[in-house]
Amino acid sequence: MRLDVPTLFLTTVAVTFMVGVLYLLSWSQTRRERALAIWGIAHLVGSGASCLLGLRGAIPDPVSIGLGNAVMIGAYGLIWSGVRAFEGRRTHLGWAVAGGLVWSAACLVPAFYTSVAARIVLASATAGLYCALGAWTIWRGRGEPLISRYPAIVLLGSYAAVYWVRIPLAMVFPPPVLAPLSDSPWLAILCFVGTLYSVAIAFVLMALTKERAEREQRLAAETDALTGIANRRAFVARAEACLAVRPAALLLLDLDHFKTINDRFGHSVGDAVLTAFCHAAAPMLPRNAVFGRLGGEEFACLLPETGAGLAARFAESVRGSVGRIAHPDYPDLRVGVSVGIAAGAAGCDLDDLLRRADGALYGAKRNGRDQVRVEAPPNPSVVRAA
């Protein structure tokens, strides 16, 4: 099947323009995501560049070949800048347009401008480099779990490979200098592949921004607004998922005399104490701990694969760290925490574990507070009698 180059260019111009408009419409609804605006501008710029390239023969070659390719390379640089903005990095707009400026400067050299192979090598190397840098930037941000991240890496990386493959091909099979636009298989293939990649890359980059927004909303719904740790709903969900497959120990923590702190120093100091408690406790807990606020001054921590004895040592570390909390304006402020501990096997019920830990916590409160108490083992005689 013969591909009609002018028709493909017209299609590329229309598709790229519509993709750019869609990016800008999405950005207008979520202006916080600056990457959408940059990607939108990049596609509009790319649409203009495709229009200039498609008019080759109808407009002067310096405009079509020289300016058109410079603008197209700049569009790829903007896409890379948008990826950097998405990952929270500096956009480096100067480096984004540097490729187009290098191309423009090279076109001023007659030996370069009259060599089709040399033009293909430089344009392909620069555009491929921007695509590869975009793939690398997304890869570096893989700590944020987004499903569309790896398809985006594959698409940008393979697009870079498509451009770089043109370099040895141009050297081995250089196209004729005076080939008409409509007879150039190079332009037909590049135009067709470019249109497909533009649509695919636009889809995955849109998906990335959507997944990030959904993830941030989900995290906000699962996070206690004051302390920044898991709220009750999130803690229960994570703890139940953990207990379904692993044994664990539960720490139930309650700040001592917290109502007195609120009444004496004010609720702003009370809020500061709750936040300071979390900052003091979190470093004392293992990395796989499930730590959350149940409400008020009551907190819970599930320690997977941990027995009651080891859990008590973690609790003592937390208690010691909390005891060092101080407020510069209130030197007589003292913070203590009582901890109740209960251990359960894999598959045990979280409500039952909370009830048992609460019993141990009540014992710690009753015996003077600011202490760790492990759930008492069952009485063997009572078990035999039962």
XYZ file of C-alpha atoms in Angstrom:
386
model
C 0.000 0.000 0.000
C 1.412 3.382 -1.026
C 1.346 6.070 1.640
C 0.469 9.546 0.372
C 2.930 11.887 2.059
C 0.935 15.161 1.822
C -2.135 13.433 3.253
C -0.057 11.965 6.084
C 1.384 15.395 6.855
C -2.091 16.903 6.920
C -3.237 14.122 9.268
C -0.208 14.659 11.507
C -0.876 18.391 11.689
C -4.536 17.856 12.631
C -3.901 15.086 15.169
C -1.005 16.875 16.853
C -2.997 20.103 17.044
C -5.986 18.356 18.640
C -3.743 16.593 21.151
C -2.213 19.941 22.105
C -5.644 21.472 22.595
C -6.705 18.523 24.772
C -3.612 18.982 26.935
C -4.391 22.666 27.430
C -8.039 21.933 28.226
C -6.930 19.418 30.861
C -4.480 21.960 32.268
C -7.224 24.597 32.486
C -9.089 22.275 34.877
C -6.013 21.343 36.956
C -3.642 24.312 36.700
C -1.497 22.885 39.461
C -0.100 20.310 36.977
C 2.195 22.578 34.934
C 3.374 19.659 32.810
C 0.025 19.564 30.994
C 0.491 23.154 29.815
C 4.037 22.454 28.601
C 2.947 19.304 26.759
C 0.058 21.222 25.204
C 2.354 23.960 23.938
C 4.822 21.333 22.712
C 2.163 19.640 20.592
C 0.879 22.914 19.180
C 4.455 23.820 18.278
C 4.907 20.370 16.753
C 1.734 20.837 14.738
C 3.101 24.079 13.308
C 6.405 22.377 12.516
C 4.603 19.541 10.710
C 2.729 22.130 8.679
C 5.995 23.781 7.607
C 7.553 20.419 6.712
C 4.439 19.413 4.770
C 4.624 22.565 2.664
C 8.045 21.664 1.347
C 8.180 22.641 -2.297
C 5.362 25.168 -1.885
C 7.387 27.456 0.398
C 11.124 28.231 0.357
C 13.300 25.332 1.564
C 15.038 27.420 4.249
C 11.613 27.904 5.852
C 10.377 24.348 5.356
C 13.602 22.447 5.991
C 15.523 24.886 8.169
C 12.829 26.451 10.316
C 10.447 23.474 10.236
C 12.992 21.028 11.631
C 14.253 23.540 14.198
C 10.714 24.041 15.501
C 10.061 20.277 15.517
C 13.233 19.588 17.511
C 12.186 22.333 19.930
C 8.812 20.592 20.362
C 10.574 17.403 21.459
C 12.642 19.462 23.864
C 9.446 20.890 25.355
C 8.027 17.394 25.819
C 11.148 16.514 27.804
C 10.743 19.718 29.843
C 7.129 18.748 30.546
C 8.266 15.359 31.806
C 10.743 17.082 34.118
C 7.964 19.360 35.400
C 5.749 16.321 36.004
C 8.501 14.706 38.086
C 8.968 17.893 40.132
C 12.304 18.839 38.540
C 13.508 22.062 36.934
C 12.199 22.379 33.392
C 15.493 23.512 31.805
C 13.715 25.376 28.994
C 17.067 26.649 27.767
C 18.253 23.100 27.114
C 14.867 22.298 25.575
C 15.349 24.864 22.806
C 19.098 24.280 22.500
C 18.600 21.410 20.048
C 16.642 23.607 17.640
C 19.245 26.361 17.923
C 22.049 23.897 17.154
C 20.125 22.716 14.098
C 19.581 26.293 12.910
C 23.266 27.102 13.320
C 24.258 23.960 11.417
C 21.951 24.897 8.539
C 24.018 28.052 8.049
C 26.928 25.822 6.979
C 26.517 25.092 3.230
C 28.190 21.682 3.404
C 25.731 20.565 6.061
C 22.635 22.101 4.503
C 23.229 20.468 1.104
C 23.791 17.006 2.656
C 20.487 15.207 3.226
C 22.240 12.461 5.188
C 23.899 14.968 7.513
C 20.579 16.691 8.138
C 18.897 13.369 8.941
C 21.711 12.378 11.304
C 21.597 15.613 13.315
C 17.799 15.883 13.447
C 17.385 12.216 14.390
C 20.133 12.301 17.010
C 18.685 15.405 18.692
C 15.020 14.368 18.645
C 15.945 10.863 19.825
C 18.027 12.321 22.636
C 15.080 14.358 23.937
C 12.833 11.269 23.849
C 15.461 9.183 25.643
C 15.908 11.889 28.293
C 12.141 11.893 28.816
C 12.130 8.115 29.308
C 15.071 8.365 31.736
C 13.391 11.126 33.745
C 10.212 9.061 34.143
C 12.312 6.052 35.147
C 14.046 8.087 37.856
C 10.649 8.908 39.371
C 9.607 5.248 39.652
C 9.449 5.566 43.443
C 5.954 6.952 42.900
C 3.880 3.878 41.972
C 1.914 4.844 38.852
C 0.739 2.084 36.520
C 1.258 4.105 33.325
C 4.847 4.967 34.207
C 6.373 1.920 32.511
C 4.327 2.153 29.289
C 5.476 5.793 29.073
C 9.093 4.709 29.490
C 8.716 2.057 26.799
C 7.031 4.428 24.339
C 9.510 7.275 24.771
C 12.459 4.884 24.752
C 11.302 3.063 21.619
C 10.557 6.379 19.897
C 14.151 7.413 20.601
C 15.290 4.089 19.093
C 13.195 4.716 15.970
C 14.927 8.056 15.478
C 18.378 6.657 16.134
C 17.860 3.802 13.673
C 17.566 6.444 10.960
C 21.184 7.494 11.566
C 22.923 4.353 10.198
C 20.241 4.007 7.510
C 20.916 7.551 6.306
C 24.621 6.792 6.128
C 24.234 3.478 4.299
C 21.269 4.419 2.083
C 21.353 8.222 1.710
C 18.177 9.573 0.091
C 18.553 11.554 -3.143
C 18.919 15.300 -2.635
C 16.234 16.337 -5.118
C 13.595 13.705 -4.312
C 10.065 15.153 -4.503
C 8.194 15.227 -1.229
C 5.459 12.909 -2.489
C 8.020 10.285 -3.560
C 9.983 10.152 -0.298
C 9.440 6.892 1.623
C 11.523 8.348 4.465
C 9.047 11.112 5.087
C 6.045 8.815 4.648
C 7.288 6.293 7.208
C 8.469 8.933 9.669
C 5.192 10.824 9.377
C 3.076 7.693 9.888
C 5.137 6.428 12.827
C 5.261 9.908 14.358
C 1.477 10.209 14.284
C 1.053 6.843 16.009
C 3.609 7.686 18.668
C 2.113 11.142 19.266
C -1.278 9.640 20.035
C 0.145 6.817 22.171
C 2.488 9.047 24.164
C -0.262 11.621 24.700
C -2.523 8.864 26.029
C -0.004 7.530 28.570
C 1.092 10.994 29.717
C -2.553 11.939 30.263
C -2.997 8.666 32.143
C 0.025 9.482 34.324
C -1.432 12.806 35.421
C -4.833 11.222 36.068
C -3.301 8.410 38.146
C -1.292 10.895 40.181
C -4.407 12.974 40.935
C -6.328 9.852 41.972
C -3.440 8.656 44.137
C -3.169 12.015 45.892
C -6.911 12.012 46.572
C -6.722 8.471 47.913
C -3.770 9.313 50.160
C -5.580 12.403 51.420
C -8.617 10.288 52.285
C -6.413 7.813 54.168
C -4.229 10.329 56.017
C -4.890 12.042 59.313
C -4.884 15.741 58.477
C -3.143 16.829 61.699
C -0.400 14.248 62.193
C 0.189 13.036 58.624
C -0.033 9.340 59.540
C -2.770 6.871 58.594
C -6.244 7.655 59.868
C -8.462 5.054 61.545
C -10.005 3.736 58.317
C -6.647 3.344 56.601
C -5.071 1.728 59.653
C -7.869 -0.828 59.973
C -7.688 -1.714 56.266
C -3.903 -2.143 56.277
C -3.842 -3.984 59.580
C -6.532 -6.439 58.518
C -4.701 -7.128 55.253
C -1.507 -7.797 57.205
C -3.138 -10.024 59.820
C -4.777 -12.115 57.109
C -1.393 -13.569 56.131
C 1.053 -12.879 58.969
C 1.229 -12.991 62.750
C 1.725 -9.622 64.406
C 1.808 -7.709 67.650
C -0.426 -4.723 68.258
C 0.613 -1.658 70.244
C -2.204 0.510 71.528
C -0.799 3.885 72.618
C -2.569 6.604 74.592
C -1.074 9.957 75.612
C -1.300 10.452 79.371
C -3.294 13.377 80.784
C -3.863 14.804 77.319
C -7.065 16.589 78.386
C -5.071 18.374 81.072
C -2.550 19.506 78.436
C -5.367 20.937 76.331
C -7.004 22.645 79.293
C -3.781 24.076 80.702
C -1.829 25.069 77.575
C -4.529 25.365 74.920
C -5.619 23.279 71.977
C -2.882 24.626 69.700
C -0.262 23.200 72.056
C -2.278 19.993 72.278
C -2.215 19.686 68.490
C 1.528 20.347 68.534
C 1.961 17.567 71.105
C 0.056 15.094 68.915
C 2.238 15.975 65.927
C 5.412 15.803 68.022
C 4.354 12.415 69.365
C 4.127 11.007 65.820
C 7.485 12.502 64.882
C 9.040 11.000 67.993
C 7.396 7.581 67.682
C 7.785 6.864 63.959
C 11.615 6.590 63.924
C 11.481 4.105 66.811
C 9.285 1.681 64.862
C 10.371 -0.835 62.185
C 9.887 0.139 58.555
C 7.104 -2.401 57.994
C 5.052 -1.146 60.953
C 1.445 -0.066 60.340
C 1.071 3.137 62.353
C -2.167 5.099 62.613
C -4.284 7.437 64.688
C -7.514 5.904 65.958
C -8.891 9.193 67.240
C -8.157 11.892 69.794
C -4.952 11.010 71.628
C -5.178 7.274 70.901
C -2.851 5.618 68.395
C -2.206 2.068 67.239
C 0.737 0.297 65.672
C 0.780 -3.190 64.160
C 4.181 -4.893 64.033
C 4.179 -7.809 61.533
C 6.186 -10.936 62.357
C 6.835 -9.629 65.868
C 6.299 -11.342 69.193
C 5.108 -9.674 72.377
C 8.623 -9.446 73.867
C 10.163 -7.655 70.880
C 7.081 -5.455 70.584
C 7.578 -4.390 74.209
C 11.139 -3.303 73.415
C 9.884 -1.193 70.515
C 7.232 0.277 72.803
C 9.840 1.191 75.421
C 11.870 2.976 72.744
C 8.784 4.937 71.758
C 7.992 5.767 75.371
C 11.522 7.023 75.986
C 11.494 9.152 72.832
C 8.103 10.647 73.686
C 9.309 11.499 77.184
C 11.903 13.833 75.648
C 9.287 15.989 73.905
C 9.578 19.610 75.028
C 8.026 22.955 74.090
C 10.285 26.052 74.165
C 7.516 28.274 75.515
C 6.330 25.836 78.188
C 9.308 24.301 80.030
C 7.020 22.556 82.511
C 5.162 20.659 79.769
C 5.602 16.916 80.199
C 4.367 14.250 77.798
C 3.958 10.601 78.652
C 2.427 7.628 76.882
C 0.897 4.393 78.102
C 1.119 1.349 75.844
C -0.865 -1.879 75.817
C 0.400 -4.843 73.783
C -1.286 -7.971 72.457
C 0.025 -10.517 69.961
C -1.945 -12.615 67.510
C -1.419 -15.359 64.962
C -1.994 -15.029 61.238
C -5.712 -14.891 60.505
C -6.693 -13.514 63.895
C -9.422 -10.905 64.183
C -8.281 -7.283 64.459
C -11.191 -6.314 66.719
C -10.234 -9.083 69.136
C -6.598 -7.954 69.068
C -7.661 -4.349 69.742
C -9.845 -5.486 72.626
C -6.976 -7.439 74.201
C -4.482 -4.611 73.709
C -7.007 -2.198 75.207
C -7.194 -4.394 78.280
C -3.403 -4.222 78.637
C -3.521 -0.447 78.097
C -6.149 -0.101 80.831
C -3.826 -2.003 83.171
C -0.954 0.398 82.342
C -3.202 3.380 83.045
C -4.462 1.905 86.279
C -0.935 1.132 87.539
C 0.433 4.662 87.203
C 0.567 5.500 83.461
C 3.655 6.217 81.327
C 4.488 2.530 81.079
C 4.317 -0.463 78.749
C 2.143 -3.416 79.639
C 1.877 -6.695 77.711
C -1.354 -8.651 77.732
C -1.243 -11.203 80.524
C -1.044 -14.835 79.315
C -4.139 -16.974 79.996
C -4.298 -18.860 83.294
C -3.539 -22.563 82.543
C -5.850 -23.770 85.317
C -8.706 -21.751 83.862
C -8.006 -23.188 80.409
C -8.014 -26.777 81.793
C -11.217 -26.151 83.705
C -12.874 -24.871 80.554
